[in-house]
mmCIF file of C-alpha atoms and ligand atoms in Angstrom:
data_model
loop_
_atom_site.group_PDB
_atom_site.id
_atom_site.type_symbol
_atom_site.label_atom_id
_atom_site.label_comp_id
_atom_site.label_asym_id
_atom_site.label_seq_id
_atom_site.Cartn_x
_atom_site.Cartn_y
_atom_site.Cartn_z
ATOM 1 C CA MET A 1 165.159 105.340 134.538
ATOM 2 C CA SER A 2 162.423 106.311 137.067
ATOM 3 C CA HIS A 3 162.473 105.342 140.656
ATOM 4 C CA HIS A 4 158.740 106.051 141.248
ATOM 5 C CA HIS A 5 157.507 104.009 143.953
ATOM 6 C CA PRO A 6 153.683 102.876 143.987
ATOM 7 C CA SER A 7 151.582 103.115 147.018
ATOM 8 C CA LEU A 8 150.561 99.943 148.155
ATOM 9 C CA THR A 9 147.683 101.762 150.258
ATOM 10 C CA ASP A 10 146.365 104.497 148.263
ATOM 11 C CA ILE A 11 144.344 102.257 146.200
ATOM 12 C CA PRO A 12 141.049 104.215 145.118
ATOM 13 C CA ASP A 13 137.938 102.121 144.552
ATOM 14 C CA LEU A 14 136.311 102.226 141.137
ATOM 15 C CA ALA A 15 133.086 103.677 142.834
ATOM 16 C CA GLY A 16 130.702 102.893 139.708
ATOM 17 C CA ARG A 17 133.444 104.734 137.393
ATOM 18 C CA TYR A 18 134.457 103.842 134.047
ATOM 19 C CA ASP A 19 137.549 101.365 134.287
ATOM 20 C CA LEU A 20 139.650 102.350 131.091
ATOM 21 C CA TYR A 21 142.411 100.500 132.296
ATOM 22 C CA GLY A 22 141.306 97.361 133.844
ATOM 23 C CA ALA A 23 140.894 94.778 131.043
ATOM 24 C CA VAL A 24 143.899 95.693 128.660
ATOM 25 C CA HIS A 25 146.149 95.952 131.696
ATOM 26 C CA LYS A 26 145.019 92.389 133.053
ATOM 27 C CA GLY A 27 145.853 91.060 129.698
ATOM 28 C CA LEU A 28 149.139 92.673 129.534
ATOM 29 C CA ARG A 29 150.051 91.502 132.939
ATOM 30 C CA LYS A 30 149.001 88.019 132.270
ATOM 31 C CA ALA A 31 150.956 88.102 128.827
ATOM 32 C CA GLY A 32 153.990 89.474 130.641
ATOM 33 C CA CYS A 33 154.089 87.328 133.781
ATOM 34 C CA GLU A 34 153.760 84.118 131.011
ATOM 35 C CA LEU A 35 156.369 85.175 128.977
ATOM 36 C CA LEU A 36 158.799 86.032 132.014
ATOM 37 C CA ILE A 37 158.001 82.090 132.735
ATOM 38 C CA ARG A 38 158.713 80.998 129.306
ATOM 39 C CA LEU A 39 161.745 82.819 129.006
ATOM 40 C CA GLY A 40 163.076 81.399 132.192
ATOM 41 C CA ALA A 41 162.186 78.050 131.302
ATOM 42 C CA ALA A 42 163.232 78.055 127.866
ATOM 43 C CA ASP A 43 166.089 75.746 126.313
ATOM 44 C CA PHE A 44 167.570 78.469 123.952
ATOM 45 C CA ALA A 45 170.122 76.091 122.764
ATOM 46 C CA ASP A 46 167.104 74.002 120.778
ATOM 47 C CA GLN A 47 166.489 75.982 117.582
ATOM 48 C CA THR A 48 162.656 75.619 117.566
ATOM 49 C CA GLU A 49 162.312 76.325 121.178
ATOM 50 C CA CYS A 50 164.251 79.418 120.688
ATOM 51 C CA ASP A 51 162.339 80.641 117.747
ATOM 52 C CA ALA A 52 158.957 80.002 119.197
ATOM 53 C CA VAL A 53 160.004 81.789 122.478
ATOM 54 C CA LEU A 54 161.462 84.926 120.298
ATOM 55 C CA ASP A 55 158.029 84.875 118.475
ATOM 56 C CA ILE A 56 156.024 85.345 121.696
ATOM 57 C CA LEU A 57 158.513 87.988 122.793
ATOM 58 C CA ARG A 58 158.252 89.865 119.392
ATOM 59 C CA GLY A 59 153.959 89.713 119.425
ATOM 60 C CA TYR A 60 154.175 90.769 123.373
ATOM 61 C CA VAL A 61 156.405 93.634 122.502
ATOM 62 C CA LEU A 62 154.271 94.756 119.214
ATOM 63 C CA LEU A 63 151.183 94.720 121.346
ATOM 64 C CA ALA A 64 152.706 96.357 124.619
ATOM 65 C CA GLY A 65 154.178 99.210 122.346
ATOM 66 C CA SER A 66 151.292 99.558 120.609
ATOM 67 C CA HIS A 67 149.156 100.101 123.901
ATOM 68 C CA VAL A 68 151.794 102.908 124.934
ATOM 69 C CA MET A 69 151.199 104.692 121.756
ATOM 70 C CA HIS A 70 147.546 104.507 122.496
ATOM 71 C CA GLU A 71 147.617 106.150 125.385
ATOM 72 C CA ASP A 72 149.962 108.847 124.531
ATOM 73 C CA GLU A 73 147.710 109.752 121.535
ATOM 74 C CA HIS A 74 144.535 109.139 122.749
ATOM 75 C CA ILE A 75 144.564 109.727 126.744
ATOM 76 C CA HIS A 76 147.694 111.500 127.719
ATOM 77 C CA GLY A 77 146.886 114.609 125.682
ATOM 78 C CA MET A 78 143.243 114.932 126.607
ATOM 79 C CA LEU A 79 144.112 114.747 130.383
ATOM 80 C CA ARG A 80 146.578 117.548 129.927
ATOM 81 C CA GLY A 81 144.018 119.444 128.025
ATOM 82 C CA ARG A 82 141.883 119.550 131.206
ATOM 83 C CA GLY A 83 144.419 120.365 133.696
ATOM 84 C CA GLY A 84 145.959 116.894 134.803
ATOM 85 C CA SER A 85 149.382 116.024 134.639
ATOM 86 C CA THR A 86 151.220 113.242 132.712
ATOM 87 C CA ASP A 87 154.755 113.875 133.520
ATOM 88 C CA ILE A 88 155.497 110.523 135.450
ATOM 89 C CA VAL A 89 153.907 108.365 132.965
ATOM 90 C CA ASP A 90 155.014 109.880 130.058
ATOM 91 C CA GLU A 91 158.679 109.404 131.504
ATOM 92 C CA GLN A 92 157.635 105.619 131.940
ATOM 93 C CA HIS A 93 156.340 105.586 128.487
ATOM 94 C CA ASP A 94 159.675 106.908 127.407
ATOM 95 C CA ASP A 95 161.420 104.163 129.340
ATOM 96 C CA HIS A 96 159.483 101.518 127.951
ATOM 97 C CA ARG A 97 159.962 102.396 124.228
ATOM 98 C CA ALA A 98 163.676 102.136 125.406
ATOM 99 C CA ALA A 99 163.574 98.995 126.877
ATOM 100 C CA PHE A 100 161.240 97.504 123.766
ATOM 101 C CA ALA A 101 164.288 98.445 121.151
ATOM 102 C CA THR A 102 166.929 96.748 123.933
ATOM 103 C CA LEU A 103 164.706 93.648 124.076
ATOM 104 C CA GLU A 104 164.531 93.479 120.395
ATOM 105 C CA LYS A 105 168.437 94.217 119.916
ATOM 106 C CA LEU A 106 169.110 91.079 122.653
ATOM 107 C CA ALA A 107 166.435 89.008 120.420
ATOM 108 C CA ALA A 108 168.255 89.578 117.497
ATOM 109 C CA ASP A 109 171.634 88.726 119.219
ATOM 110 C CA ILE A 110 170.212 85.376 120.385
ATOM 111 C CA GLU A 111 169.371 84.828 116.744
ATOM 112 C CA ARG A 112 172.767 85.493 115.183
ATOM 113 C CA ALA A 113 174.569 83.421 118.025
ATOM 114 C CA SER A 114 176.034 80.155 117.819
ATOM 115 C CA PRO A 115 174.016 77.380 119.691
ATOM 116 C CA GLN A 116 176.806 77.400 122.514
ATOM 117 C CA GLU A 117 176.655 81.219 123.016
ATOM 118 C CA LYS A 118 172.197 81.019 122.930
ATOM 119 C CA PRO A 119 172.178 79.844 126.576
ATOM 120 C CA ALA A 120 174.050 82.823 127.813
ATOM 121 C CA LEU A 121 172.296 85.329 125.519
ATOM 122 C CA GLY A 122 168.820 83.939 126.563
ATOM 123 C CA ARG A 123 169.749 84.361 130.289
ATOM 124 C CA ARG A 124 170.594 88.247 129.370
ATOM 125 C CA LEU A 125 166.825 88.245 127.757
ATOM 126 C CA TYR A 126 165.366 86.524 130.842
ATOM 127 C CA LEU A 127 166.880 89.102 133.220
ATOM 128 C CA ALA A 128 166.463 92.135 131.167
ATOM 129 C CA PHE A 129 162.632 91.279 130.320
ATOM 130 C CA ALA A 130 162.145 90.589 134.325
ATOM 131 C CA ALA A 131 163.487 94.134 134.805
ATOM 132 C CA TYR A 132 161.280 95.574 132.042
ATOM 133 C CA LEU A 133 158.141 93.727 133.388
ATOM 134 C CA ALA A 134 158.785 95.052 136.982
ATOM 135 C CA GLU A 135 158.786 98.284 135.602
ATOM 136 C CA ASP A 136 155.720 98.161 133.527
ATOM 137 C CA LEU A 137 154.104 96.695 136.521
ATOM 138 C CA ALA A 138 154.781 99.712 138.496
ATOM 139 C CA HIS A 139 153.947 101.607 135.742
ATOM 140 C CA MET A 140 150.352 100.292 134.981
ATOM 141 C CA HIS A 141 149.605 100.601 138.965
ATOM 142 C CA GLU A 142 150.485 104.317 138.697
ATOM 143 C CA GLU A 143 148.211 104.452 135.590
ATOM 144 C CA GLU A 144 145.154 102.690 137.804
ATOM 145 C CA THR A 145 145.727 104.591 141.144
ATOM 146 C CA VAL A 146 146.813 107.916 139.929
ATOM 147 C CA THR A 147 145.713 108.698 136.127
ATOM 148 C CA ALA A 148 142.462 106.880 136.620
ATOM 149 C CA PRO A 149 140.995 109.134 139.252
ATOM 150 C CA ALA A 150 142.530 112.017 137.322
ATOM 151 C CA LEU A 151 140.666 111.112 134.300
ATOM 152 C CA TRP A 152 137.384 110.575 136.512
ATOM 153 C CA ALA A 153 138.021 114.372 137.967
ATOM 154 C CA GLY A 154 138.231 115.651 134.200
ATOM 155 C CA PHE A 155 136.007 113.567 132.275
ATOM 156 C CA THR A 156 132.682 111.900 132.440
ATOM 157 C CA ASP A 157 132.253 107.858 131.944
ATOM 158 C CA GLU A 158 130.621 108.323 128.459
ATOM 159 C CA GLU A 159 133.562 110.882 127.654
ATOM 160 C CA LEU A 160 136.099 107.973 128.624
ATOM 161 C CA VAL A 161 134.191 105.380 126.247
ATOM 162 C CA VAL A 162 134.512 107.669 123.498
ATOM 163 C CA LEU A 163 138.327 107.822 124.048
ATOM 164 C CA GLU A 164 138.491 103.821 124.249
ATOM 165 C CA MET A 165 136.152 103.918 121.074
ATOM 166 C CA ARG A 166 138.714 106.081 119.145
ATOM 167 C CA ILE A 167 141.549 103.644 120.207
ATOM 168 C CA ILE A 168 139.783 100.390 119.324
ATOM 169 C CA ALA A 169 138.867 102.277 115.954
ATOM 170 C CA SER A 170 142.555 103.039 115.459
ATOM 171 C CA MET A 171 143.395 99.657 115.247
ATOM 172 C CA PRO A 172 143.218 97.225 112.459
ATOM 173 C CA PRO A 173 141.079 93.820 113.386
ATOM 174 C CA GLU A 174 144.262 91.266 113.460
ATOM 175 C CA GLU A 175 145.414 93.637 116.581
ATOM 176 C CA ASN A 176 142.017 94.252 117.878
ATOM 177 C CA MET A 177 141.845 90.548 118.004
ATOM 178 C CA ALA A 178 145.523 90.014 119.407
ATOM 179 C CA PHE A 179 144.394 92.456 122.471
ATOM 180 C CA MET A 180 140.835 90.462 122.878
ATOM 181 C CA ARG A 181 143.347 86.945 122.947
ATOM 182 C CA ILE A 182 145.424 88.555 125.822
ATOM 183 C CA MET A 183 142.371 90.447 127.941
ATOM 184 C CA ILE A 184 139.607 87.923 128.005
ATOM 185 C CA PRO A 185 141.185 84.908 129.721
ATOM 186 C CA ALA A 186 142.996 87.385 132.343
ATOM 187 C CA MET A 187 139.686 89.112 132.843
ATOM 188 C CA ASN A 188 137.043 87.546 135.652
ATOM 189 C CA PRO A 189 133.690 85.938 134.557
ATOM 190 C CA ALA A 190 131.520 88.871 135.167
ATOM 191 C CA GLU A 191 134.236 91.445 133.232
ATOM 192 C CA ARG A 192 134.083 88.996 130.477
ATOM 193 C CA ALA A 193 130.211 88.954 129.990
ATOM 194 C CA ALA A 194 130.010 92.813 130.419
ATOM 195 C CA LEU A 195 132.998 93.387 127.631
ATOM 196 C CA LEU A 196 131.635 90.870 125.253
ATOM 197 C CA GLY A 197 127.804 92.017 125.985
ATOM 198 C CA ALA A 198 128.681 95.234 125.061
ATOM 199 C CA MET A 199 130.513 94.568 122.184
ATOM 200 C CA ARG A 200 127.796 92.314 120.602
ATOM 201 C CA LYS A 201 125.405 95.325 120.898
ATOM 202 C CA GLY A 202 127.944 97.431 118.872
ATOM 203 C CA ALA A 203 129.190 94.939 116.424
ATOM 204 C CA PRO A 204 127.813 93.183 113.339
ATOM 205 C CA PRO A 205 126.955 89.445 114.487
ATOM 206 C CA GLU A 206 129.870 88.095 111.912
ATOM 207 C CA ILE A 207 132.335 90.259 113.765
ATOM 208 C CA PHE A 208 130.913 89.148 117.339
ATOM 209 C CA ASN A 209 131.258 85.320 116.295
ATOM 210 C CA ALA A 210 134.566 85.523 114.830
ATOM 211 C CA VAL A 211 136.077 87.317 118.207
ATOM 212 C CA ILE A 212 134.056 84.672 120.156
ATOM 213 C CA GLU A 213 135.793 81.579 118.034
ATOM 214 C CA PHE A 214 139.005 82.934 117.363
ATOM 215 C CA ALA A 215 140.066 85.293 120.250
ATOM 216 C CA VAL A 216 137.619 83.841 123.230
ATOM 217 C CA ARG A 217 136.931 80.256 122.895
ATOM 218 C CA PRO A 218 140.750 79.230 122.413
ATOM 219 C CA GLY A 219 141.859 81.178 125.644
ATOM 220 C CA LEU A 220 139.150 79.862 127.765
ATOM 221 C CA THR A 221 138.827 76.352 129.726
ATOM 222 C CA ASP A 222 135.556 74.767 128.627
ATOM 223 C CA ARG A 223 134.165 75.457 132.109
ATOM 224 C CA ALA A 224 135.040 79.234 131.671
ATOM 225 C CA PHE A 225 133.654 79.570 127.976
ATOM 226 C CA GLY A 226 130.689 77.557 129.509
ATOM 227 C CA ASP A 227 130.129 80.252 132.027
ATOM 228 C CA LEU A 228 130.414 82.700 129.617
ATOM 229 C CA ALA A 229 127.770 81.399 127.010
ATOM 230 C CA ASN A 230 125.443 81.116 130.104
ATOM 231 C CA ARG A 231 125.969 84.700 130.903
ATOM 232 C CA LEU A 232 125.601 86.022 127.279
ATOM 233 C CA GLN A 233 123.011 83.167 126.527
ATOM 234 C CA LEU A 234 124.844 82.326 123.610
ATOM 235 C CA ALA A 235 123.377 79.543 121.370
ATOM 236 C CA ALA A 236 125.298 76.388 121.772
HETATM 237 FE FE1 FE2 B 301 150.878 103.377 130.148
#
């Protein structure tokens, strides 16, 4: 367990540099906070509700685990190769992998338990997830305030975009869609338009349209989608 305290004041400005972590971390924060609330409000004695919330938990753990792996494989080694240290974030990633295994075990315990036992086990899962999320929030803060400036010092923005493209290319389409689904509603309007505008330039129109229909539109209010369509000049 790491007890590394994030600084609330040493928060570097982007200063025009490429925000490698921004969008995906906003998505993971949103998904994690919503899941925490859901776990707290869930009636674990109700089978349908219990199944639904454990489904969401497993989907989240899959994405969070994949995200950690992507950073290990495509970012940390590259940073060390240019003289940067990744000791703190590597240790935090190890803690996260252990946490994912624990969360899965707690979920399996609930599934095996009798209806009378489930609420007490649901409370354990809720508290365990809260503790994990607290560590993940601190970890993402470390990445955005310490690791990101180290990356800016060691790499050009063009190189950082190449690292990100390698991560995107390593994922099957469903996984890219799943990340987009959590990221887009978590981003602000200008960020959404910038991300999707860049994607439109690089992707075939049918892929872009599928992302809009299946990963973007369902997660936004009509007003937010209208704003995005306007910024992107999408045909109605
Ligand atoms: Fe990370």
